[in-house]
Short mmCIF file of C-alpha atoms in Angstrom, two decimals:
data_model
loop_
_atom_site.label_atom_id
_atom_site.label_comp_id
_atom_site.label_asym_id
_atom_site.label_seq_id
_atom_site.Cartn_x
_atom_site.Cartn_y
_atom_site.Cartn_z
CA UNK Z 1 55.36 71.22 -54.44
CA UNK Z 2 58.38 71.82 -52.51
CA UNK Z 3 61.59 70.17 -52.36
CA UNK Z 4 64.12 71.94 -50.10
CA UNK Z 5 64.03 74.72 -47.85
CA UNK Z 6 67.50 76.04 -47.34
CA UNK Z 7 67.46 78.63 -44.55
CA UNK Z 8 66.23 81.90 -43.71
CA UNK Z 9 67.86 85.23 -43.65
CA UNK Z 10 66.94 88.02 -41.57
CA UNK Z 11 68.70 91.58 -42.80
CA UNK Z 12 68.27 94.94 -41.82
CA UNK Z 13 64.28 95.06 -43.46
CA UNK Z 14 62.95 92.03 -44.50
CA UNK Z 15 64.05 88.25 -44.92
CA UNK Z 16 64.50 86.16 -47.59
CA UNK Z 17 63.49 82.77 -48.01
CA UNK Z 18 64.49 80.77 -51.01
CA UNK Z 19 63.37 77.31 -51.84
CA UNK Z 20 63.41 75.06 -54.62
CA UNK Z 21 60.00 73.93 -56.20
CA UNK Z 22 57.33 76.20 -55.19
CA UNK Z 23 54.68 75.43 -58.65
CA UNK Z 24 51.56 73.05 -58.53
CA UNK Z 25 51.55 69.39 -59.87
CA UNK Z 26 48.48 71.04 -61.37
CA UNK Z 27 50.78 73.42 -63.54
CA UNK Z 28 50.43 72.28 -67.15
CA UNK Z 29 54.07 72.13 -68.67
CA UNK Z 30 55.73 72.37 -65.41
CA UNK Z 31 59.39 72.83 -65.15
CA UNK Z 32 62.02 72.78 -61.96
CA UNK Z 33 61.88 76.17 -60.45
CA UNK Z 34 63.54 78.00 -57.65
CA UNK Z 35 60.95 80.43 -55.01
CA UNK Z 36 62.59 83.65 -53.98
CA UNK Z 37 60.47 84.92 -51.11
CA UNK Z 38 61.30 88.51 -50.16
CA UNK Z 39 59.00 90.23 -47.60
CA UNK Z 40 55.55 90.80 -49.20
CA UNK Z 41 56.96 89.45 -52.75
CA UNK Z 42 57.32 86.18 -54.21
CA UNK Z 43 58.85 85.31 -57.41
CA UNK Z 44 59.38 81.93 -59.21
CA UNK Z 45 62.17 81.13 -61.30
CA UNK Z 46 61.81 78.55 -63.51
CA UNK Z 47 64.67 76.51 -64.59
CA UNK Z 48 66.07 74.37 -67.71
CA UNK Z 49 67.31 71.31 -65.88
CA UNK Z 50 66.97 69.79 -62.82
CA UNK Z 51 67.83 71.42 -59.71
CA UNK Z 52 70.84 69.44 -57.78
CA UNK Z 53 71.36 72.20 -55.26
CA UNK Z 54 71.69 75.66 -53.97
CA UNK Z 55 73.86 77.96 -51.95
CA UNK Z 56 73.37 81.87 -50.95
CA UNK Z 57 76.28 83.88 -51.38
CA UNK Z 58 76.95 86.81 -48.79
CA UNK Z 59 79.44 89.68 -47.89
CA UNK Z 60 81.03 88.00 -44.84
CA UNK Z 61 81.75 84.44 -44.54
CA UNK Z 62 80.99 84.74 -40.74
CA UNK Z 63 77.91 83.23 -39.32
CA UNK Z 64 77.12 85.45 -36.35
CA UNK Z 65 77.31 88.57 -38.48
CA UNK Z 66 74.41 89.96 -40.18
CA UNK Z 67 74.13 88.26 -43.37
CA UNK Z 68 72.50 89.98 -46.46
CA UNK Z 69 72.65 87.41 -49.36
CA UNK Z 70 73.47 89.21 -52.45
CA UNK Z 71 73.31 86.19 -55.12
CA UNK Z 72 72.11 82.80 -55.01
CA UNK Z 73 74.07 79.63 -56.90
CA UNK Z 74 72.30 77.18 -58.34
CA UNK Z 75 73.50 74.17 -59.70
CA UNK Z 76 71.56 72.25 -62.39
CA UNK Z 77 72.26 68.78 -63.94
CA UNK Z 78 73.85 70.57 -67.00
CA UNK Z 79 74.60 74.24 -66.06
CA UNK Z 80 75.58 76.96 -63.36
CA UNK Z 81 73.20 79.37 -63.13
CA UNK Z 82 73.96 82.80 -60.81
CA UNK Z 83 70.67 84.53 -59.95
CA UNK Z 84 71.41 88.36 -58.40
CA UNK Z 85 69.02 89.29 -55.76
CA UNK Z 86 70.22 92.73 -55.02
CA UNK Z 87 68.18 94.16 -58.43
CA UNK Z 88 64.53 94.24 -58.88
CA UNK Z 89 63.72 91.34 -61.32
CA UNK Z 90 66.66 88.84 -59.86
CA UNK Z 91 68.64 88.89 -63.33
CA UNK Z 92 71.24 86.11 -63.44
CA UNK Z 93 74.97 86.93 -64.18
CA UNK Z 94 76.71 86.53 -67.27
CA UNK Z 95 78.13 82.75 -67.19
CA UNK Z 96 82.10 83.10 -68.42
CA UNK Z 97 82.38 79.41 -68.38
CA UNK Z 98 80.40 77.63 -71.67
CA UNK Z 99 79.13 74.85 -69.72
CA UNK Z 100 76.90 73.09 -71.94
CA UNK Z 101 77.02 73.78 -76.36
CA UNK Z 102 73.42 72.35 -76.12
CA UNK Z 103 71.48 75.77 -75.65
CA UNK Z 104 69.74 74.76 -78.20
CA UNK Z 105 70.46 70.91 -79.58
CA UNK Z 106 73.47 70.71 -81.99
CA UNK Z 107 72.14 69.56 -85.44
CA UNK Z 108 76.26 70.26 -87.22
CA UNK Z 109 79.32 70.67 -86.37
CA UNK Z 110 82.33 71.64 -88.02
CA UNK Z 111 86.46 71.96 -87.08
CA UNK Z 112 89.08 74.41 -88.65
CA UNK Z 113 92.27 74.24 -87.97
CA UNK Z 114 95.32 76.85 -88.63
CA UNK Z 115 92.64 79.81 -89.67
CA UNK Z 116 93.95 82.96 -90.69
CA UNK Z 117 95.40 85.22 -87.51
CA UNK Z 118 93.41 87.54 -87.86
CA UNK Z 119 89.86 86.05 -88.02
CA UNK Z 120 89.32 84.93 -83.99
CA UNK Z 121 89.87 89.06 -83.12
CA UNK Z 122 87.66 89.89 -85.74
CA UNK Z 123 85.03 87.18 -84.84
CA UNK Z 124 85.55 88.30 -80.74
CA UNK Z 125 85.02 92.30 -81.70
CA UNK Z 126 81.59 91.63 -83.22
CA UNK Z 127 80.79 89.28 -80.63
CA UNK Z 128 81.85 91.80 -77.80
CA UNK Z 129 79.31 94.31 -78.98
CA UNK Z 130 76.15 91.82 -79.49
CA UNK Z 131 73.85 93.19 -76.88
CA UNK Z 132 72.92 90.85 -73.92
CA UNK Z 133 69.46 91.52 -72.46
CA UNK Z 134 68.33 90.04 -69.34
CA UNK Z 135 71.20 89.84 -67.43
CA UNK Z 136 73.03 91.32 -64.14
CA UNK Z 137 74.94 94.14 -64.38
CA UNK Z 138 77.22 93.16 -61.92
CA UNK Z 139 80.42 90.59 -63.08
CA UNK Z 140 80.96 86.81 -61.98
CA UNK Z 141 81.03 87.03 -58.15
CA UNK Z 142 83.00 83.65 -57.80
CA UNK Z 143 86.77 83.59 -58.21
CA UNK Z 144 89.60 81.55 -58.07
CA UNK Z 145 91.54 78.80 -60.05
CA UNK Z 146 93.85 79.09 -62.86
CA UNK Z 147 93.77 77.65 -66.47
CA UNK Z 148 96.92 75.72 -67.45
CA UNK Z 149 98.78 76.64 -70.40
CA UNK Z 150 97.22 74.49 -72.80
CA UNK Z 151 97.47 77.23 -75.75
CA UNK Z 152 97.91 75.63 -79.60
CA UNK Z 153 100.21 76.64 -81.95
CA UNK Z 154 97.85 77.03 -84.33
CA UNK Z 155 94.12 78.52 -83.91
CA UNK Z 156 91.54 76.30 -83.82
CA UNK Z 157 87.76 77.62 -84.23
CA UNK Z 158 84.71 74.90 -84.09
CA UNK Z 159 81.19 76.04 -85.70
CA UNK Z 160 77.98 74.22 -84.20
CA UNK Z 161 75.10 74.90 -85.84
CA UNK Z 162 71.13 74.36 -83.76
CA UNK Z 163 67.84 73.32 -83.62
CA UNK Z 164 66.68 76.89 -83.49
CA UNK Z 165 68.51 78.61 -86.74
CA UNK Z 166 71.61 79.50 -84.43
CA UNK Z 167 74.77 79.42 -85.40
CA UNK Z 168 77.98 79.77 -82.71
CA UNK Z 169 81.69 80.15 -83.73
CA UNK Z 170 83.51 78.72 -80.61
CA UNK Z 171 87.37 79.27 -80.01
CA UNK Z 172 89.05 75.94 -79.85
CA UNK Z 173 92.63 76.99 -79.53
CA UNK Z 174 92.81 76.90 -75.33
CA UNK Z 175 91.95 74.14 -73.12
CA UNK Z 176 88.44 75.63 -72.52
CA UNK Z 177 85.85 76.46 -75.11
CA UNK Z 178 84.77 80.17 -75.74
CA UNK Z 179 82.07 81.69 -77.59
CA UNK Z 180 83.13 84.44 -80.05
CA UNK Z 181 80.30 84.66 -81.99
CA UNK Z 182 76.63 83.79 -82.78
CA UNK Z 183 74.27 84.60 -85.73
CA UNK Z 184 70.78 84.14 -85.58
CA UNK Z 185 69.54 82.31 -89.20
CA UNK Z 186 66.06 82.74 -88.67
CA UNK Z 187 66.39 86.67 -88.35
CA UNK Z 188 65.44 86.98 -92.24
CA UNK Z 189 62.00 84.70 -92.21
CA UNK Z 190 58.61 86.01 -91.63
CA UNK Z 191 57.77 83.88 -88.38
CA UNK Z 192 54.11 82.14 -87.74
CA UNK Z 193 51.71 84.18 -85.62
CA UNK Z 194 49.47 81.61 -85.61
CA UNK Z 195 48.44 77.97 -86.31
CA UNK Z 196 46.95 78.17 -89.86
CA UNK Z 197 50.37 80.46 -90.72
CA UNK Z 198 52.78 77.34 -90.85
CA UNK Z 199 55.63 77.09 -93.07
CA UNK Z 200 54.24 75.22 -95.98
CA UNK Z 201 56.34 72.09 -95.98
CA UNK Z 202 56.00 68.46 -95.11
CA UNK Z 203 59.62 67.40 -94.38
CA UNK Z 204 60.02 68.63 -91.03
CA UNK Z 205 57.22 68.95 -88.32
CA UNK Z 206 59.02 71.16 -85.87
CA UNK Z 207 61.94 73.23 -85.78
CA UNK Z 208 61.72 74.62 -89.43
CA UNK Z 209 65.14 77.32 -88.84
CA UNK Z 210 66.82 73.60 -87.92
CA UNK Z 211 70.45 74.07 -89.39
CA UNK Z 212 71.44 70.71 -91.24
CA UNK Z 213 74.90 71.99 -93.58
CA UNK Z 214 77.61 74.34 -92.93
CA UNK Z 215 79.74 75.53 -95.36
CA UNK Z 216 82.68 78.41 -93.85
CA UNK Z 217 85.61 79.62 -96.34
CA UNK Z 218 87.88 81.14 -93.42
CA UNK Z 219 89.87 82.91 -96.10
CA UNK Z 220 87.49 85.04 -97.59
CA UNK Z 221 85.13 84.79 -94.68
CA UNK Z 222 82.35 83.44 -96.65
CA UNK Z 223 79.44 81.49 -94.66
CA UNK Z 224 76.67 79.14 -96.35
CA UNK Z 225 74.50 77.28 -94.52
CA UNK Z 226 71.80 74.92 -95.68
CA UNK Z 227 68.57 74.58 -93.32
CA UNK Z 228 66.15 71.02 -93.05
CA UNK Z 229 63.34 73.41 -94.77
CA UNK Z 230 65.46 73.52 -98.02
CA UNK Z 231 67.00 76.45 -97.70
CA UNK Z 232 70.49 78.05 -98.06
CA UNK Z 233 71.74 81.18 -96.90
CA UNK Z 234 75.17 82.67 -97.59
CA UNK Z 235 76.34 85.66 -95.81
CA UNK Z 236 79.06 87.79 -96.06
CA UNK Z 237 81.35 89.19 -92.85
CA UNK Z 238 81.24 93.08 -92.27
CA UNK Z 239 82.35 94.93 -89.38
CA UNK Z 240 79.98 98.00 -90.33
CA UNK Z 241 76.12 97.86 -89.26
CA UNK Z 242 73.95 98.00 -92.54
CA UNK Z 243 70.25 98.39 -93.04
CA UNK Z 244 68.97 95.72 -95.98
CA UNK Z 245 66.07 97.53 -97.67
CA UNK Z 246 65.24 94.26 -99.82
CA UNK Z 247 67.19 90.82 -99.07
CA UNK Z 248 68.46 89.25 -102.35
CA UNK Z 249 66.68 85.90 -103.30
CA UNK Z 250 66.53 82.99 -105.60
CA UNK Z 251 63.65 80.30 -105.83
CA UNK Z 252 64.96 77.22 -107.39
CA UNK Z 253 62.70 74.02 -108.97
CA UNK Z 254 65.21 71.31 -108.24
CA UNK Z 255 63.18 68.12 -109.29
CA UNK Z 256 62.95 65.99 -111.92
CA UNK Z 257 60.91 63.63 -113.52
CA UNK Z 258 61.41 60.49 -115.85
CA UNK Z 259 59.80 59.06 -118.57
CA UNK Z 260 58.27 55.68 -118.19
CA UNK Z 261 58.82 54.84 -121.80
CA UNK Z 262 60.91 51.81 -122.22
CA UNK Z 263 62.47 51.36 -125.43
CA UNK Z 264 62.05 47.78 -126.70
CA UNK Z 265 65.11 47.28 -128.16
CA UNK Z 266 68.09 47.63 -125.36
CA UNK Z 267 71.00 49.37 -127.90
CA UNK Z 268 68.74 52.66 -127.99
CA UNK Z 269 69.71 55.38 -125.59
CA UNK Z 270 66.86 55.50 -122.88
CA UNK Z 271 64.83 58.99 -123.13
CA UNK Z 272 66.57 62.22 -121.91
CA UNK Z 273 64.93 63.34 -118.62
CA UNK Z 274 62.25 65.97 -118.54
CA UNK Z 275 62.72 68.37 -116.02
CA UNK Z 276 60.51 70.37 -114.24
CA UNK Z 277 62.98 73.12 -113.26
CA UNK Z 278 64.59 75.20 -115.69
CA UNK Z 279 68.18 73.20 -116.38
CA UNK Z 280 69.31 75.83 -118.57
CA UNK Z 281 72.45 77.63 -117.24
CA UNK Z 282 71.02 81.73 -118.21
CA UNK Z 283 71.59 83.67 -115.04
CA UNK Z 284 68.11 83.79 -113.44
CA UNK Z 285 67.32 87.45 -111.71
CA UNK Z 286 66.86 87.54 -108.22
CA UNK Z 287 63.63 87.80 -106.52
CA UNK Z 288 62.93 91.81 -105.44
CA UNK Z 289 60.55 90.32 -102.63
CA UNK Z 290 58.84 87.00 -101.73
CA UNK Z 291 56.64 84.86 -103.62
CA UNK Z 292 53.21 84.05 -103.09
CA UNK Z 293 51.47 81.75 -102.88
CA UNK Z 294 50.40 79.57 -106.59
CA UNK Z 295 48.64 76.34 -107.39
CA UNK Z 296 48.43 74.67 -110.62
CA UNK Z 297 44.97 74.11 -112.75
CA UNK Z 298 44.70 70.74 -110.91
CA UNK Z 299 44.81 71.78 -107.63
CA UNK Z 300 48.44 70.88 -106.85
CA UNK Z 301 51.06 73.27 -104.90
CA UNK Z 302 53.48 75.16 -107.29
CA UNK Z 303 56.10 77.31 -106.90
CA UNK Z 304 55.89 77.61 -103.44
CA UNK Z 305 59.00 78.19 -101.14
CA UNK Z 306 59.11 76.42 -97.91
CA UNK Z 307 59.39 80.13 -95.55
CA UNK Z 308 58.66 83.27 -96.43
CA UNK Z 309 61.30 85.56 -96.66
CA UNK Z 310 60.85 89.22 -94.82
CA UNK Z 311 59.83 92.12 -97.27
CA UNK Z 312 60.97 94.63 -94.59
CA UNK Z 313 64.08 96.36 -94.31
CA UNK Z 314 66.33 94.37 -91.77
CA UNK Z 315 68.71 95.55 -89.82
CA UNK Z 316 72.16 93.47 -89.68
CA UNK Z 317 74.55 93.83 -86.76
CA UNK Z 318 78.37 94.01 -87.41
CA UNK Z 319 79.37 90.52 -88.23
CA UNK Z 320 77.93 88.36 -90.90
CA UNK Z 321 75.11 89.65 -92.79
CA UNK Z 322 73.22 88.22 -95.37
CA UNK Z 323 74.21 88.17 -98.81
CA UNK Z 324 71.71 85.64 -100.91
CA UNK Z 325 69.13 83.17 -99.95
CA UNK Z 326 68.52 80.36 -101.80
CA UNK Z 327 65.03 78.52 -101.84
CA UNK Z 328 63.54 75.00 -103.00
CA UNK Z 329 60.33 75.70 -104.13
CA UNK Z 330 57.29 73.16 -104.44
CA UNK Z 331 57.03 71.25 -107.66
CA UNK Z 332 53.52 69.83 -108.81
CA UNK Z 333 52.27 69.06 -105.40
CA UNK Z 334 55.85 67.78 -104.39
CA UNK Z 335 57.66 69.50 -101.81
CA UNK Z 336 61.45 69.77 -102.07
CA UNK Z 337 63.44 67.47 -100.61
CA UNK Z 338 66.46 68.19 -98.27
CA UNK Z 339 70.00 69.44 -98.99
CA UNK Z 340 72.28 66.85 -98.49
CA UNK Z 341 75.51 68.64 -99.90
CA UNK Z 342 77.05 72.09 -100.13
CA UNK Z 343 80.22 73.90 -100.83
CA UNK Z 344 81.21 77.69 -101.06
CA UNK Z 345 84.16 79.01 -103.10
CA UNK Z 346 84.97 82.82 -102.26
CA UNK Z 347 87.50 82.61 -104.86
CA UNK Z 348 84.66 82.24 -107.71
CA UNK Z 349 82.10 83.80 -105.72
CA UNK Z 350 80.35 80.20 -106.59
CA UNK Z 351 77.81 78.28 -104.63
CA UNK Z 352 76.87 74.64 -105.07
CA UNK Z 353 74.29 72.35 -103.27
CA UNK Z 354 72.30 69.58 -104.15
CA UNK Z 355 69.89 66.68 -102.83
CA UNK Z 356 69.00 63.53 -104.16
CA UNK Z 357 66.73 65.01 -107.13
CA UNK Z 358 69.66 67.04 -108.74
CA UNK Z 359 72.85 69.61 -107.98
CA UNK Z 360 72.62 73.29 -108.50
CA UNK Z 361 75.05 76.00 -108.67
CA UNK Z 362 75.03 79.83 -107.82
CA UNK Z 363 76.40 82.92 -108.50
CA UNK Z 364 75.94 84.86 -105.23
CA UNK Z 365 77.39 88.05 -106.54
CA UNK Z 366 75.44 87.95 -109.51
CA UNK Z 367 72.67 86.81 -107.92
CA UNK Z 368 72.51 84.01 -110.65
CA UNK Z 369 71.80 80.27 -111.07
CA UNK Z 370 74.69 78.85 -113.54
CA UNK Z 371 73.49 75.42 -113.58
CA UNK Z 372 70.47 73.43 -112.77
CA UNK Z 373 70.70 69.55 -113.41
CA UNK Z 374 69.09 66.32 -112.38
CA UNK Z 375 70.40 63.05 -110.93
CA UNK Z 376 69.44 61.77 -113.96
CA UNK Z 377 71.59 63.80 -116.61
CA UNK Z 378 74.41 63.49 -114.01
CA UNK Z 379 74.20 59.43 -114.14
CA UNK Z 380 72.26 58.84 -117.73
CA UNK Z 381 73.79 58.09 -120.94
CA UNK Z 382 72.95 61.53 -122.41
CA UNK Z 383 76.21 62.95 -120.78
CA UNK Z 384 78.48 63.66 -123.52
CA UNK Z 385 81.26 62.79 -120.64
CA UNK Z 386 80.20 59.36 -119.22
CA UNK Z 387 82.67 57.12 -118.79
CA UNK Z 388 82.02 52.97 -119.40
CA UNK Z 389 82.92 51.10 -115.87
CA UNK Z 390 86.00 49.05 -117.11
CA UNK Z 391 87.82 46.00 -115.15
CA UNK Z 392 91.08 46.98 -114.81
CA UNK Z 393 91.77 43.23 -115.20
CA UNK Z 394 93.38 42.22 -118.41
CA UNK Z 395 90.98 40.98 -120.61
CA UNK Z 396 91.15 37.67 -122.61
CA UNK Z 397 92.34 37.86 -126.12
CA UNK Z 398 92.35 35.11 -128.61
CA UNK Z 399 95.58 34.29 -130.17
CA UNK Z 400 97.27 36.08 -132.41
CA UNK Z 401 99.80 38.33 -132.87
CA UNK Z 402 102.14 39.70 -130.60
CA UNK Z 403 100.80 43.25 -131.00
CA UNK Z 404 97.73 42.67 -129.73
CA UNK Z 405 99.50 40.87 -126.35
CA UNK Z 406 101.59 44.01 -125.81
CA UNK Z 407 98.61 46.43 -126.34
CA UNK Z 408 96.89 44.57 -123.51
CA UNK Z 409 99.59 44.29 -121.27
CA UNK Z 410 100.54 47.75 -121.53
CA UNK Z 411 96.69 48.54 -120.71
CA UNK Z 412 96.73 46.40 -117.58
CA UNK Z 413 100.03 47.91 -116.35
CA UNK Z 414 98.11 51.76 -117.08
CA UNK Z 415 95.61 50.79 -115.44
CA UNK Z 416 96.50 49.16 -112.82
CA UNK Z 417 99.22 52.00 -112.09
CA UNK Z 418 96.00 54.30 -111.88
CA UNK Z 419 95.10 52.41 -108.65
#
């Protein structure tokens, strides 16, 4: 189907013809698309949004000179898009200007403010030297305008974190955005070949690299991130390209169950918890490689992490590179549930997440778990710790004494000082 027809140039050889549309209503998952017709060949570029319109660019602005259109500018609903037409292929150019975040839909987001000086040149130099396949050659052909000076003080850096396991440090400092950086998550998981190889999880349907938590310590330039599939990954910033024969893991069983015993008379303590994950704080050795696959006697799924983790050496670019990651595993036929919390201290080289079944913490540089413990022993009377809800109201005392008056005002006054 075609939409619009813009003109036709006639150069030394042959003449173009560009249009937009050009595919079948036929075409199953058809998407706007822009028709480059050059003599005897034809090629269709398909788009991500809506085409609004399109313009050819040439070397004079003059009409009655010969004009030989050297790029074509099309503008989408959401983007620019540059399209060269002077190399075989018709790469686009480079885009300067971050248009749109949503390359892939934001699932986080995070602000810093007044980060170290030296961290956004650090972040740019690794950035600078990620390899960009697929485009032109060539720089931006349009010029023109100026940016006012709408520089901060103070440096201002906003992570996003998307729907495909990317993660993008943006500079925030200037009046426009700018990408310094972006890390790939899903980099260290196997990835499904075909339709029976699916991540074995029930919590998310689609988009199982999805990131859902991010944790960023812009002092020691410590990342975590937590993923929908229950997983976290901290990494660790390195301007030097290393080769990772085996990547460091941990599987953790992070659920809990409860007795259904009641006691009959109410001044007994109710039973302790049983859990189903070790909750004893001995460092736990890192997994050398993945796990497989295991099912209990009854036919439930056990110990089973949500991906698989690559058992091949993997390369890691300059910038940050992956130090630990952290798995939920399957318990009795239950799959884990989501992280819903997560901090990283560099200081203490400490981890902690948790989700509504319990809280764990990590060592990352020993490659340890330090604590394990359910919702239950967090909230039940079996903490040694727990602390009786109080009123801070003072409390009615019979008469009596003035001592008694003076201990309760003074208790009222305390605590209602705390407040």
């Amino acid at each position: 189907m075609l939409f619009v027809i813009l003109t036709m140039y006639f150069i030394s050889r042959e003449p173009f013809i560009i249009l937009s549309g050009g595919l079948s209503y036929d075409t199953v998952g058809r998407r706007p698309c822009l028709t480059v017709m050059h003599g005897k060949s034809t090629a269709v570029l398909e788009m991500d949004y809506s085409i609004v319109d399109f313009l050819t660019l040439c070397e004079t602005p003059y009409p009655n000179d010969f004009q030989e259109p050297y790029a074509v500018v099309v503008l989408l609903e959401k983007d620019l898009v540059l399209i060269d037409l002077a190399q075989n292929g018709y790469p686009i150019f480079e885009n300067p200007y971050p248009l749109s975040i949503h390359e892939s839909p934001v699932t986080c987001c995070e602000y810093f403010a007044d980060c170290p000086v030296d961290l956004i040149p650090a972040l740019y130099s690794v950035g600078a030297r990620q390899k960009r396949q697929g485009y032109s050659k060539k720089e931006w052909p349009i010029n023109g305008g100026n940016w006012g000076l709408g520089a901060q003080s103070y440096s201002e850096i906003i992570i996003t974190g998307h729907a495909d396991g990317s993660v993008k440090f943006w500079d925030a400092s200037a009046i426009n955005l700018q990408v310094l950086y972006k890390l790939k998550t899903s980099k260290v998981f196997e990835k499904s070949r075909n339709k029976d190889d699916k991540p074995n999880t029930d919590i998310v349907d689609e988009d199982p690299y999805a990131i859902q938590i991010i944790s960023w310590c812009p002092e020691g330039r410590m990342l975590c991130i937590a993923g929908v599939s229950a997983h976290v990954i901290i990494y660790r910033f390195s301007k030097q390209e290393v080769i990772t024969e085996v990547i460091p893991m941990l599987e953790v069983r992070l659920l809990y169950e409860i007795s259904d015993v009641e006691s009959p008379e109410g001044e007994q303590a109710p039973p302790l918890p049983t859990p189903v994950g070790s909750a004893n704080p001995q460092p736990v050795p890192p997994q050398s490689h993945p796990s497989t696959s295991s099912t209990s006697s009854d036919g439930l799924r056990d110990n089973v992490p949500c991906l698989k983790v690559k058992n091949s050496p993997l390369k890691q670019s300059p910038g940050y590179q992956t130090e630990l990651v952290i798995q939920l595993v399957w318990v009795s036929g239950e799959p884990p549930q989501q992280i819903t919390s997560l901090a990283v201290n560099s200081s203490y080289g400490l981890v902690v997440f948790g989700n509504c079944s319990g809280i764990a913490m990590v060592d990352y540089l020993q490659k340890a778990v330090l604590l394990n413990l359910g919702t239950i022993e967090l909230c039940g009377s079996s903490d040694p710790y727990r602390r009786e809800p109080r009123s801070p109201r003072k409390s009615r005392q019979p008469s009596g004494g003035k001592k008694k008056k003076v201990l309760s005002f003074r208790f009222s006054i305390n605590a209602e000082s705390l407040l």
